[in-house]
Each structure stands twice: as C-alpha cells, then as structure tokens.
C-alpha cells in the first residue's frame, strides 16, 4: 500500500491509481467478513473516485473540447487528492455485529432475474454494486460476476462520457452507440451467469 501511494505521489499514472483503489477494495472486502472496516481506505476510495472517473473519461472521450475540460479538472482533482494522500492513515475499527454479511446465491439470482435492457442508468449502477457484493461473497462464481461487473462498468463509463458531452454542448452520438453496445454485452453475460447459477 505504501509503495503504491509513494509511486502515485511521484508520478501521475492512472494505472497506479487504479491499483491503489483495487487494493483498497480487496482489503475492505476481507475486513468486512471479519466485521471490521478501515476508515482510512474507505475515505481513500471516496476521495479518489472523481479523479479515477476523469482518468477513464480522458481515455474514452475523444472529443477535443471534452479532453481540454477533463485535463483541467484532472489537474485540480489530483492536486487536492495528493494533499489528502500525504496525511493518509489506516484506521481499522470493529463494526456492529451484522446478521447478513454474505449475499446468498438466491439473492444474486434475484438481482439477475430481470433484463438489463429496460432499466435506467441509476438502476443499473445499483445492480452493479450488488453484483460486486455477489462477487466478493461467492468465491466459486467470482470470475463470472467480475466479467459481468466489468461489462456494466464499461457501459457506465460511456454513459458518463455521454453526459459530459451533452454538458459541453457536443454531439454524444459515438458515446451513446458504445454505451448501447456494452449494455447488450452485459445483457448476454447476465443470461449466461444466471444459467450457471441455476445449474
């Protein structure tokens, strides 16, 4: 963790920030099983969320006006995050006993029982969060859930690109097209995962 933080402070690298966030999620996931939480890591995810979004959008939004806007936003967000990161401290605390630490496969099936195609972005984002929980608490199906989660994530990225382009009065046609492409892929994966869970 310390190595990743030092590396990111030294160099603005999107992959290092991504690795830092993945590491934080894994640690938090394992702590949750023990009824604990690291408040420092939870705050790290919160503080770096918008910065990570700009990294992703800089990669996928090819519009010149959008790129200029994102570079300026990225610079401000990174400066703010680095200031916070220099004083980062891990703080593990024990949570109140929880009755339902794990999400049952029955619950996961319920989440995947309806088509993604007729759902709005807000609903799909909530579903993606629930799929993450399914992934972390059902190791046998982790790879399947991860593929589905990643596909929905790609769709969400292009949705964010679409929103940004509309905000900047730019044509979002390409972003919309790619968003729909990833949504269709996610729907196919949803059907496959549901079949695996039913078998």
Coordinates of N, CA and C in Angstrom, one line a residue:
X1 N 0.8 -1.2 0.0 CA 0.0 0.0 0.0 C 0.9 1.3 0.0
X2 N 1.8 1.3 0.9 CA 2.7 2.5 1.0 C 3.5 2.7 -0.3
X3 N 3.9 1.6 -0.9 CA 4.7 1.6 -2.2 C 3.8 2.3 -3.3
X4 N 2.5 1.8 -3.3 CA 1.6 2.4 -4.3 C 1.3 3.9 -4.1
X5 N 1.2 4.2 -2.9 CA 1.0 5.7 -2.5 C 2.2 6.5 -2.9
X6 N 3.4 6.0 -2.6 CA 4.6 6.8 -2.9 C 4.8 6.9 -4.5
X7 N 4.4 5.8 -5.2 CA 4.5 5.8 -6.6 C 3.6 6.8 -7.3
X8 N 2.4 6.8 -6.7 CA 1.4 7.7 -7.3 C 1.7 9.2 -7.0
X9 N 2.2 9.5 -5.8 CA 2.6 10.8 -5.4 C 3.8 11.3 -6.3
X10 N 4.7 10.4 -6.6 CA 5.8 10.7 -7.5 C 5.4 10.9 -9.0
X11 N 4.5 10.1 -9.5 CA 4.1 10.1 -10.9 C 2.6 10.0 -11.1
X12 N 2.0 10.9 -11.9 CA 0.6 10.8 -12.2 C 0.3 9.7 -13.2
X13 N 0.0 8.5 -12.6 CA -0.2 7.4 -13.5 C -1.6 6.7 -13.2
X14 N -2.5 6.8 -14.2 CA -3.8 6.2 -14.0 C -3.8 4.7 -13.5
X15 N -2.9 3.9 -14.0 CA -2.8 2.5 -13.6 C -2.5 2.4 -12.1
X16 N -1.6 3.2 -11.6 CA -1.2 3.2 -10.2 C -2.4 3.6 -9.3
X17 N -3.2 4.6 -9.8 CA -4.4 5.0 -9.0 C -5.4 3.8 -9.0
X18 N -5.5 3.2 -10.2 CA -6.5 2.0 -10.3 C -6.0 0.9 -9.4
X19 N -4.7 0.6 -9.4 CA -4.2 -0.5 -8.5 C -4.4 -0.1 -7.0
X20 N -4.3 1.1 -6.7 CA -4.5 1.6 -5.3 C -5.9 1.4 -4.9
X21 N -6.8 1.7 -5.8 CA -8.3 1.5 -5.5 C -8.7 0.0 -5.4
X22 N -8.1 -0.8 -6.3 CA -8.4 -2.2 -6.3 C -7.9 -2.8 -5.0
X23 N -6.7 -2.4 -4.6 CA -6.1 -2.9 -3.3 C -7.0 -2.6 -2.1
X24 N -7.4 -1.3 -2.1 CA -8.3 -0.8 -1.0 C -9.6 -1.6 -1.0
X25 N -10.2 -1.9 -2.1 CA -11.4 -2.6 -2.2 C -11.3 -4.1 -1.7
X26 N -10.1 -4.7 -2.0 CA -9.9 -6.1 -1.6 C -9.7 -6.1 -0.1
X27 N -8.9 -5.2 0.4 CA -8.7 -5.2 1.9 C -10.0 -4.9 2.6
X28 N -10.8 -4.0 2.1 CA -12.1 -3.7 2.8 C -13.0 -4.8 2.7
X29 N -13.0 -5.6 1.6 CA -13.9 -6.7 1.4 C -13.5 -7.8 2.5
X30 N -12.2 -8.1 2.6 CA -11.8 -9.1 3.6 C -12.0 -8.7 5.1
X31 N -11.9 -7.4 5.3 CA -12.2 -6.9 6.7 C -13.7 -7.0 7.0
X32 N -14.5 -6.8 6.0 CA -15.9 -6.8 6.2 C -16.4 -8.2 6.6
X33 N -15.7 -9.2 6.1 CA -16.0 -10.6 6.5 C -15.8 -10.8 8.0
X34 N -14.8 -10.1 8.5 CA -14.5 -10.2 10.0 C -15.2 -9.2 10.8
X35 N -16.2 -8.4 10.2 CA -17.0 -7.4 10.9 C -16.2 -6.2 11.2
X36 N -15.2 -5.9 10.3 CA -14.3 -4.7 10.6 C -14.4 -3.8 9.3
X37 N -13.8 -2.6 9.5 CA -13.7 -1.7 8.4 C -12.4 -0.8 8.6
X38 N -11.8 -0.4 7.5 CA -10.7 0.5 7.5 C -11.2 1.9 7.1
X39 N -11.4 2.8 8.0 CA -12.0 4.1 7.7 C -11.1 4.9 6.7
X40 N -9.7 4.7 6.9 CA -8.8 5.4 6.0 C -8.9 4.9 4.6
X41 N -9.1 3.6 4.3 CA -9.2 3.1 3.0 C -10.6 3.5 2.4
X42 N -11.6 3.5 3.2 CA -12.9 3.9 2.7 C -12.9 5.3 2.2
X43 N -12.2 6.2 3.0 CA -12.1 7.6 2.6 C -11.2 7.8 1.4
X44 N -10.2 6.9 1.2 CA -9.3 6.9 0.1 C -10.2 6.7 -1.2
X45 N -11.1 5.7 -1.1 CA -11.9 5.4 -2.3 C -12.8 6.6 -2.6
X46 N -13.4 7.2 -1.6 CA -14.3 8.3 -1.8 C -13.5 9.5 -2.4
X47 N -12.3 9.8 -1.8 CA -11.6 11.0 -2.3 C -11.0 10.8 -3.7
X48 N -10.8 9.6 -4.1 CA -10.2 9.3 -5.4 C -11.2 9.0 -6.5
X49 N -12.5 8.9 -6.2 CA -13.5 8.5 -7.1 C -13.6 9.4 -8.4
X50 N -13.7 10.6 -8.2 CA -13.9 11.6 -9.3 C -12.6 11.7 -10.1
X51 N -11.5 11.5 -9.4 CA -10.2 11.6 -10.1 C -10.1 10.3 -11.0
X52 N -10.5 9.2 -10.5 CA -10.5 8.0 -11.4 C -11.4 8.1 -12.6
X53 N -12.6 8.7 -12.3 CA -13.5 9.0 -13.4 C -12.9 9.8 -14.5
X54 N -12.1 10.8 -14.1 CA -11.5 11.7 -15.2 C -10.5 10.9 -16.0
X55 N -9.7 10.0 -15.3 CA -8.7 9.2 -16.0 C -9.4 8.3 -17.0
X56 N -10.5 7.7 -16.7 CA -11.3 6.8 -17.6 C -11.8 7.6 -18.7
X57 N -12.4 8.8 -18.4 CA -13.0 9.6 -19.5 C -12.0 10.2 -20.4
X58 N -10.8 10.5 -19.9 CA -9.7 11.0 -20.8 C -9.3 10.0 -21.8
X59 N -9.5 8.7 -21.4 CA -9.1 7.6 -22.3 C -10.2 7.3 -23.3
X60 N -11.5 7.4 -22.9 CA -12.5 7.0 -23.9 C -13.2 8.2 -24.6
X61 N -13.2 9.4 -24.1 CA -13.9 10.5 -24.7 C -12.9 11.2 -25.7
X62 N -13.1 11.0 -26.9 CA -12.1 11.5 -27.9 C -12.3 13.0 -28.3
X63 N -13.5 13.6 -27.9 CA -13.8 14.9 -28.3 C -12.8 15.9 -27.7
X64 N -12.3 16.9 -28.6 CA -11.3 17.8 -28.2 C -11.7 18.7 -27.0
X65 N -12.9 19.2 -27.1 CA -13.4 20.1 -26.1 C -13.6 19.4 -24.7
X66 N -14.0 18.1 -24.8 CA -14.1 17.3 -23.6 C -12.7 17.0 -23.0
X67 N -11.8 16.7 -23.9 CA -10.4 16.4 -23.4 C -9.8 17.6 -22.7
X68 N -10.0 18.8 -23.2 CA -9.5 20.0 -22.6 C -10.1 20.2 -21.2
X69 N -11.4 20.1 -21.2 CA -12.1 20.2 -19.9 C -11.7 19.2 -18.9
X70 N -11.5 17.9 -19.3 CA -11.1 16.9 -18.4 C -9.7 17.0 -17.9
X71 N -8.8 17.5 -18.7 CA -7.4 17.7 -18.3 C -7.3 18.8 -17.2
X72 N -8.1 19.8 -17.4 CA -8.1 20.9 -16.3 C -8.7 20.4 -15.0
X73 N -9.8 19.6 -15.2 CA -10.5 19.0 -14.0 C -9.5 18.1 -13.3
X74 N -8.9 17.2 -14.1 CA -7.9 16.2 -13.5 C -6.8 16.9 -12.7
X75 N -6.3 18.0 -13.2 CA -5.2 18.7 -12.6 C -5.6 19.2 -11.2
X76 N -6.8 19.8 -11.1 CA -7.4 20.3 -9.8 C -7.6 19.1 -8.9
X77 N -8.3 18.0 -9.4 CA -8.6 16.9 -8.5 C -7.4 16.2 -8.0
X78 N -6.3 16.0 -8.8 CA -5.1 15.4 -8.4 C -4.4 16.2 -7.3
X79 N -4.3 17.5 -7.5 CA -3.7 18.4 -6.5 C -4.4 18.2 -5.2
X80 N -5.7 18.2 -5.2 CA -6.5 18.1 -3.9 C -6.3 16.7 -3.3
X81 N -6.3 15.6 -4.1 CA -6.1 14.3 -3.6 C -4.7 14.1 -3.1
X82 N -3.7 14.6 -3.7 CA -2.3 14.4 -3.3 C -2.1 15.1 -1.9
X83 N -2.7 16.2 -1.7 CA -2.7 16.9 -0.4 C -3.3 16.0 0.7
X84 N -4.4 15.4 0.4 CA -5.0 14.5 1.4 C -4.2 13.2 1.5
X85 N -3.6 12.7 0.5 CA -2.9 11.4 0.5 C -1.6 11.5 1.3
X86 N -1.0 12.6 1.4 CA 0.2 12.8 2.2 C 0.0 12.6 3.6
X87 N -1.2 12.8 4.1 CA -1.5 12.6 5.5 C -2.4 11.3 5.7
X88 N -2.4 10.4 4.7 CA -3.2 9.2 4.8 C -2.8 8.3 6.0
X89 N -3.9 7.9 6.7 CA -3.6 6.9 7.9 C -4.7 5.8 7.8
X90 N -4.3 4.6 8.0 CA -5.2 3.5 8.1 C -5.8 3.4 9.5
X91 N -7.1 3.2 9.6 CA -7.8 3.1 10.9 C -8.8 2.0 10.8
X92 N -8.4 0.9 11.4 CA -9.4 -0.3 11.4 C -10.2 -0.2 12.6
X93 N -11.5 -0.3 12.5 CA -12.4 -0.4 13.6 C -13.4 -1.6 13.4
X94 N -13.9 -2.1 14.6 CA -14.9 -3.2 14.5 C -16.3 -2.6 14.4
X95 N -17.0 -3.2 13.5 CA -18.4 -2.8 13.2 C -19.4 -3.5 14.2
X96 N -20.5 -2.9 14.2 CA -21.6 -3.6 15.0 C -21.9 -4.9 14.3
X97 N -22.2 -6.0 15.1 CA -22.5 -7.3 14.5 C -23.6 -7.2 13.5
X98 N -23.3 -7.8 12.4 CA -24.3 -7.8 11.3 C -24.9 -9.2 11.1
X99 N -26.2 -9.3 10.9 CA -26.8 -10.5 10.7 C -26.5 -11.1 9.3
X100 N -26.5 -10.2 8.3 CA -26.3 -10.7 6.9 C -25.0 -10.2 6.3
X101 N -24.0 -10.9 6.5 CA -22.7 -10.5 6.0 C -22.5 -10.9 4.5
X102 N -23.1 -12.0 4.3 CA -23.0 -12.6 2.9 C -24.3 -12.4 2.1
X103 N -24.1 -12.3 0.8 CA -25.3 -12.3 -0.1 C -25.5 -13.7 -0.6
X104 N -26.6 -14.3 -0.3 CA -26.8 -15.7 -0.8 C -27.0 -15.7 -2.3
X105 N -26.7 -16.9 -2.8 CA -26.9 -17.1 -4.3 C -28.3 -16.8 -4.7
X106 N -29.2 -17.1 -3.8 CA -30.6 -16.8 -4.1 C -30.8 -15.3 -4.4
X107 N -30.2 -14.5 -3.6 CA -30.3 -13.1 -3.7 C -29.6 -12.6 -5.0
X108 N -28.5 -13.3 -5.3 CA -27.8 -12.9 -6.6 C -28.6 -13.3 -7.8
X109 N -29.3 -14.4 -7.7 CA -30.2 -14.8 -8.8 C -31.4 -13.8 -9.0
X110 N -31.9 -13.3 -7.9 CA -33.0 -12.3 -7.9 C -32.5 -11.0 -8.6
X111 N -31.3 -10.6 -8.3 CA -30.7 -9.4 -8.9 C -30.6 -9.5 -10.4
X112 N -30.2 -10.8 -10.8 CA -30.0 -11.0 -12.3 C -31.3 -11.5 -13.0
X113 N -32.4 -11.6 -12.3 CA -33.6 -12.2 -12.9 C -34.3 -11.4 -14.0
X114 N -34.1 -10.1 -13.9 CA -34.7 -9.2 -14.9 C -33.7 -8.6 -15.9
X115 N -34.2 -8.4 -17.1 CA -33.4 -7.9 -18.2 C -32.8 -6.5 -17.9
X116 N -31.6 -6.3 -18.3 CA -30.9 -5.0 -18.1 C -31.4 -4.0 -19.2
X117 N -31.9 -4.5 -20.3 CA -32.2 -3.6 -21.4 C -33.3 -2.6 -21.2
X118 N -34.2 -2.9 -20.2 CA -35.3 -1.9 -20.0 C -35.1 -1.1 -18.7
X119 N -33.8 -1.1 -18.2 CA -33.5 -0.4 -16.9 C -32.8 0.9 -17.2
X120 N -33.0 1.9 -16.3 CA -32.3 3.2 -16.5 C -30.9 3.1 -15.9
X121 N -30.0 4.0 -16.1 CA -28.7 4.0 -15.6 C -28.5 3.9 -14.1
X122 N -29.4 4.6 -13.4 CA -29.4 4.6 -11.9 C -29.6 3.2 -11.4
X123 N -30.6 2.5 -12.0 CA -30.9 1.2 -11.6 C -29.7 0.2 -11.9
X124 N -29.2 0.4 -13.1 CA -28.0 -0.5 -13.5 C -26.8 -0.2 -12.6
X125 N -26.6 1.0 -12.2 CA -25.5 1.3 -11.3 C -25.7 0.6 -9.9
X126 N -26.9 0.6 -9.4 CA -27.2 -0.1 -8.1 C -27.0 -1.6 -8.3
X127 N -27.4 -2.1 -9.5 CA -27.3 -3.6 -9.8 C -25.8 -3.9 -9.8
X128 N -25.0 -3.1 -10.4 CA -23.5 -3.3 -10.4 C -22.9 -3.4 -9.0
X129 N -23.3 -2.5 -8.1 CA -22.9 -2.5 -6.7 C -23.3 -3.9 -6.1
X130 N -24.5 -4.3 -6.3 CA -24.9 -5.6 -5.8 C -24.1 -6.8 -6.3
X131 N -23.8 -6.7 -7.6 CA -23.0 -7.7 -8.3 C -21.6 -7.8 -7.7
X132 N -21.1 -6.7 -7.3 CA -19.8 -6.6 -6.6 C -19.9 -7.4 -5.3
X133 N -20.9 -7.2 -4.6 CA -21.1 -8.0 -3.3 C -21.3 -9.5 -3.6
X134 N -22.0 -9.8 -4.6 CA -22.1 -11.2 -5.0 C -20.7 -11.8 -5.3
X135 N -19.9 -11.0 -6.0 CA -18.6 -11.5 -6.4 C -17.7 -11.7 -5.2
X136 N -17.7 -10.8 -4.3 CA -16.8 -10.9 -3.1 C -17.3 -12.0 -2.1
X137 N -18.5 -12.3 -2.1 CA -19.0 -13.2 -1.1 C -19.3 -14.6 -1.6
X138 N -19.1 -14.8 -2.9 CA -19.3 -16.2 -3.5 C -18.1 -16.5 -4.4
X139 N -17.0 -16.9 -3.7 CA -15.7 -17.1 -4.5 C -15.8 -18.1 -5.6
X140 N -16.7 -19.1 -5.5 CA -16.9 -20.1 -6.6 C -17.3 -19.4 -7.9
X141 N -18.0 -18.3 -7.9 CA -18.5 -17.7 -9.1 C -17.9 -16.3 -9.3
X142 N -16.7 -16.1 -8.6 CA -16.1 -14.7 -8.6 C -15.8 -14.2 -10.0
X143 N -15.2 -15.1 -10.9 CA -14.8 -14.7 -12.2 C -16.0 -14.3 -13.1
X144 N -17.1 -15.1 -12.9 CA -18.3 -14.8 -13.7 C -18.9 -13.5 -13.3
X145 N -19.0 -13.2 -12.0 CA -19.5 -12.0 -11.5 C -18.6 -10.8 -11.9
X146 N -17.3 -11.0 -11.9 CA -16.3 -10.0 -12.3 C -16.5 -9.5 -13.7
X147 N -16.7 -10.5 -14.6 CA -16.9 -10.2 -16.0 C -18.1 -9.4 -16.3
X148 N -19.2 -9.8 -15.5 CA -20.4 -9.0 -15.6 C -20.3 -7.6 -15.1
X149 N -19.6 -7.5 -13.9 CA -19.4 -6.2 -13.3 C -18.6 -5.3 -14.2
X150 N -17.5 -5.9 -14.8 CA -16.7 -5.1 -15.7 C -17.4 -4.6 -16.9
X151 N -18.3 -5.4 -17.5 CA -19.1 -5.1 -18.7 C -20.0 -3.9 -18.4
X152 N -20.7 -4.0 -17.2 CA -21.6 -3.0 -16.8 C -20.8 -1.7 -16.5
X153 N -19.6 -1.9 -16.0 CA -18.7 -0.7 -15.8 C -18.3 0.0 -17.0
X154 N -18.1 -0.7 -18.1 CA -17.7 -0.1 -19.4 C -18.9 0.7 -19.9
X155 N -20.1 0.1 -19.7 CA -21.3 0.8 -20.1 C -21.5 2.1 -19.4
X156 N -21.2 2.0 -18.1 CA -21.3 3.2 -17.2 C -20.3 4.3 -17.6
X157 N -19.1 3.9 -18.0 CA -18.1 4.9 -18.5 C -18.6 5.7 -19.7
X158 N -19.2 5.0 -20.6 CA -19.7 5.6 -21.8 C -20.9 6.5 -21.5
X159 N -21.7 6.1 -20.5 CA -22.8 6.9 -20.1 C -22.3 8.2 -19.5
X160 N -21.2 8.1 -18.7 CA -20.6 9.3 -18.2 C -20.0 10.2 -19.3
X161 N -19.5 9.6 -20.3 CA -18.9 10.3 -21.5 C -20.1 11.1 -22.2
X162 N -21.2 10.4 -22.4 CA -22.4 10.9 -23.0 C -22.8 12.2 -22.2
X163 N -22.9 12.0 -20.9 CA -23.4 13.2 -20.0 C -22.5 14.4 -20.1
X164 N -21.1 14.1 -20.2 CA -20.2 15.2 -20.3 C -20.3 15.9 -21.6
X165 N -20.4 15.2 -22.7 CA -20.6 15.8 -24.0 C -21.8 16.6 -24.1
X166 N -22.9 16.2 -23.5 CA -24.2 16.9 -23.5 C -24.0 18.2 -22.7
X167 N -23.3 18.1 -21.6 CA -23.0 19.3 -20.7 C -22.2 20.3 -21.5
X168 N -21.3 19.9 -22.4 CA -20.4 20.8 -23.1 C -21.0 21.1 -24.5
X169 N -22.3 20.8 -24.7 CA -23.0 21.0 -26.0 C -22.3 20.4 -27.2
X170 N -21.8 19.2 -27.0 CA -21.2 18.4 -28.0 C -22.0 17.2 -28.4
X171 N -21.8 16.7 -29.6 CA -22.6 15.5 -30.1 C -22.2 14.2 -29.4
X172 N -23.1 13.6 -28.7 CA -22.7 12.4 -27.9 C -23.0 11.1 -28.7
X173 N -23.2 11.2 -30.0 CA -23.6 10.0 -30.8 C -22.7 8.8 -30.6
X174 N -21.4 9.0 -30.7 CA -20.5 7.8 -30.6 C -20.5 7.2 -29.2
X175 N -20.6 8.1 -28.2 CA -20.7 7.6 -26.8 C -22.0 6.8 -26.6
X176 N -23.1 7.3 -27.1 CA -24.4 6.6 -27.0 C -24.3 5.2 -27.7
X177 N -23.7 5.2 -28.8 CA -23.6 3.9 -29.6 C -22.8 2.9 -28.8
X178 N -21.6 3.4 -28.2 CA -20.8 2.4 -27.5 C -21.4 2.0 -26.2
X179 N -22.2 2.9 -25.6 CA -22.9 2.6 -24.3 C -23.9 1.5 -24.6
X180 N -24.6 1.6 -25.7 CA -25.6 0.6 -26.0 C -25.0 -0.8 -26.4
X181 N -23.8 -0.7 -27.0 CA -23.1 -1.9 -27.4 C -22.7 -2.7 -26.1
X182 N -22.2 -1.9 -25.1 CA -21.8 -2.6 -23.8 C -23.0 -3.1 -23.0
X183 N -24.1 -2.3 -23.1 CA -25.3 -2.8 -22.5 C -25.8 -4.1 -23.0
X184 N -25.7 -4.3 -24.3 CA -26.1 -5.5 -25.0 C -25.2 -6.7 -24.5
X185 N -23.9 -6.4 -24.4 CA -22.9 -7.4 -24.0 C -23.2 -7.8 -22.5
X186 N -23.6 -6.8 -21.7 CA -23.9 -7.1 -20.3 C -25.1 -7.9 -20.2
X187 N -26.1 -7.7 -21.0 CA -27.3 -8.5 -21.0 C -27.1 -9.9 -21.4
X188 N -26.2 -10.2 -22.4 CA -25.8 -11.5 -22.8 C -25.1 -12.2 -21.6
X189 N -24.2 -11.5 -20.9 CA -23.5 -12.1 -19.8 C -24.4 -12.3 -18.6
X190 N -25.4 -11.5 -18.4 CA -26.4 -11.7 -17.4 C -27.1 -13.0 -17.6
X191 N -27.5 -13.3 -18.8 CA -28.2 -14.6 -19.1 C -27.3 -15.8 -18.8
X192 N -26.0 -15.6 -19.3 CA -25.1 -16.7 -19.1 C -24.8 -17.0 -17.6
X193 N -24.6 -15.9 -16.8 CA -24.3 -16.1 -15.4 C -25.6 -16.7 -14.7
X194 N -26.7 -16.3 -15.1 CA -28.0 -16.8 -14.4 C -28.1 -18.3 -14.7
X195 N -27.7 -18.7 -15.9 CA -27.8 -20.2 -16.3 C -26.8 -21.0 -15.5
X196 N -25.6 -20.4 -15.2 CA -24.6 -21.1 -14.4 C -25.1 -21.2 -13.0
X197 N -25.7 -20.2 -12.5 CA -26.2 -20.2 -11.1 C -27.4 -21.2 -10.9
X198 N -28.1 -21.4 -12.0 CA -29.3 -22.3 -12.0 C -28.9 -23.7 -12.1
X199 N -27.6 -24.0 -12.7 CA -27.2 -25.3 -13.0 C -26.8 -26.1 -11.7

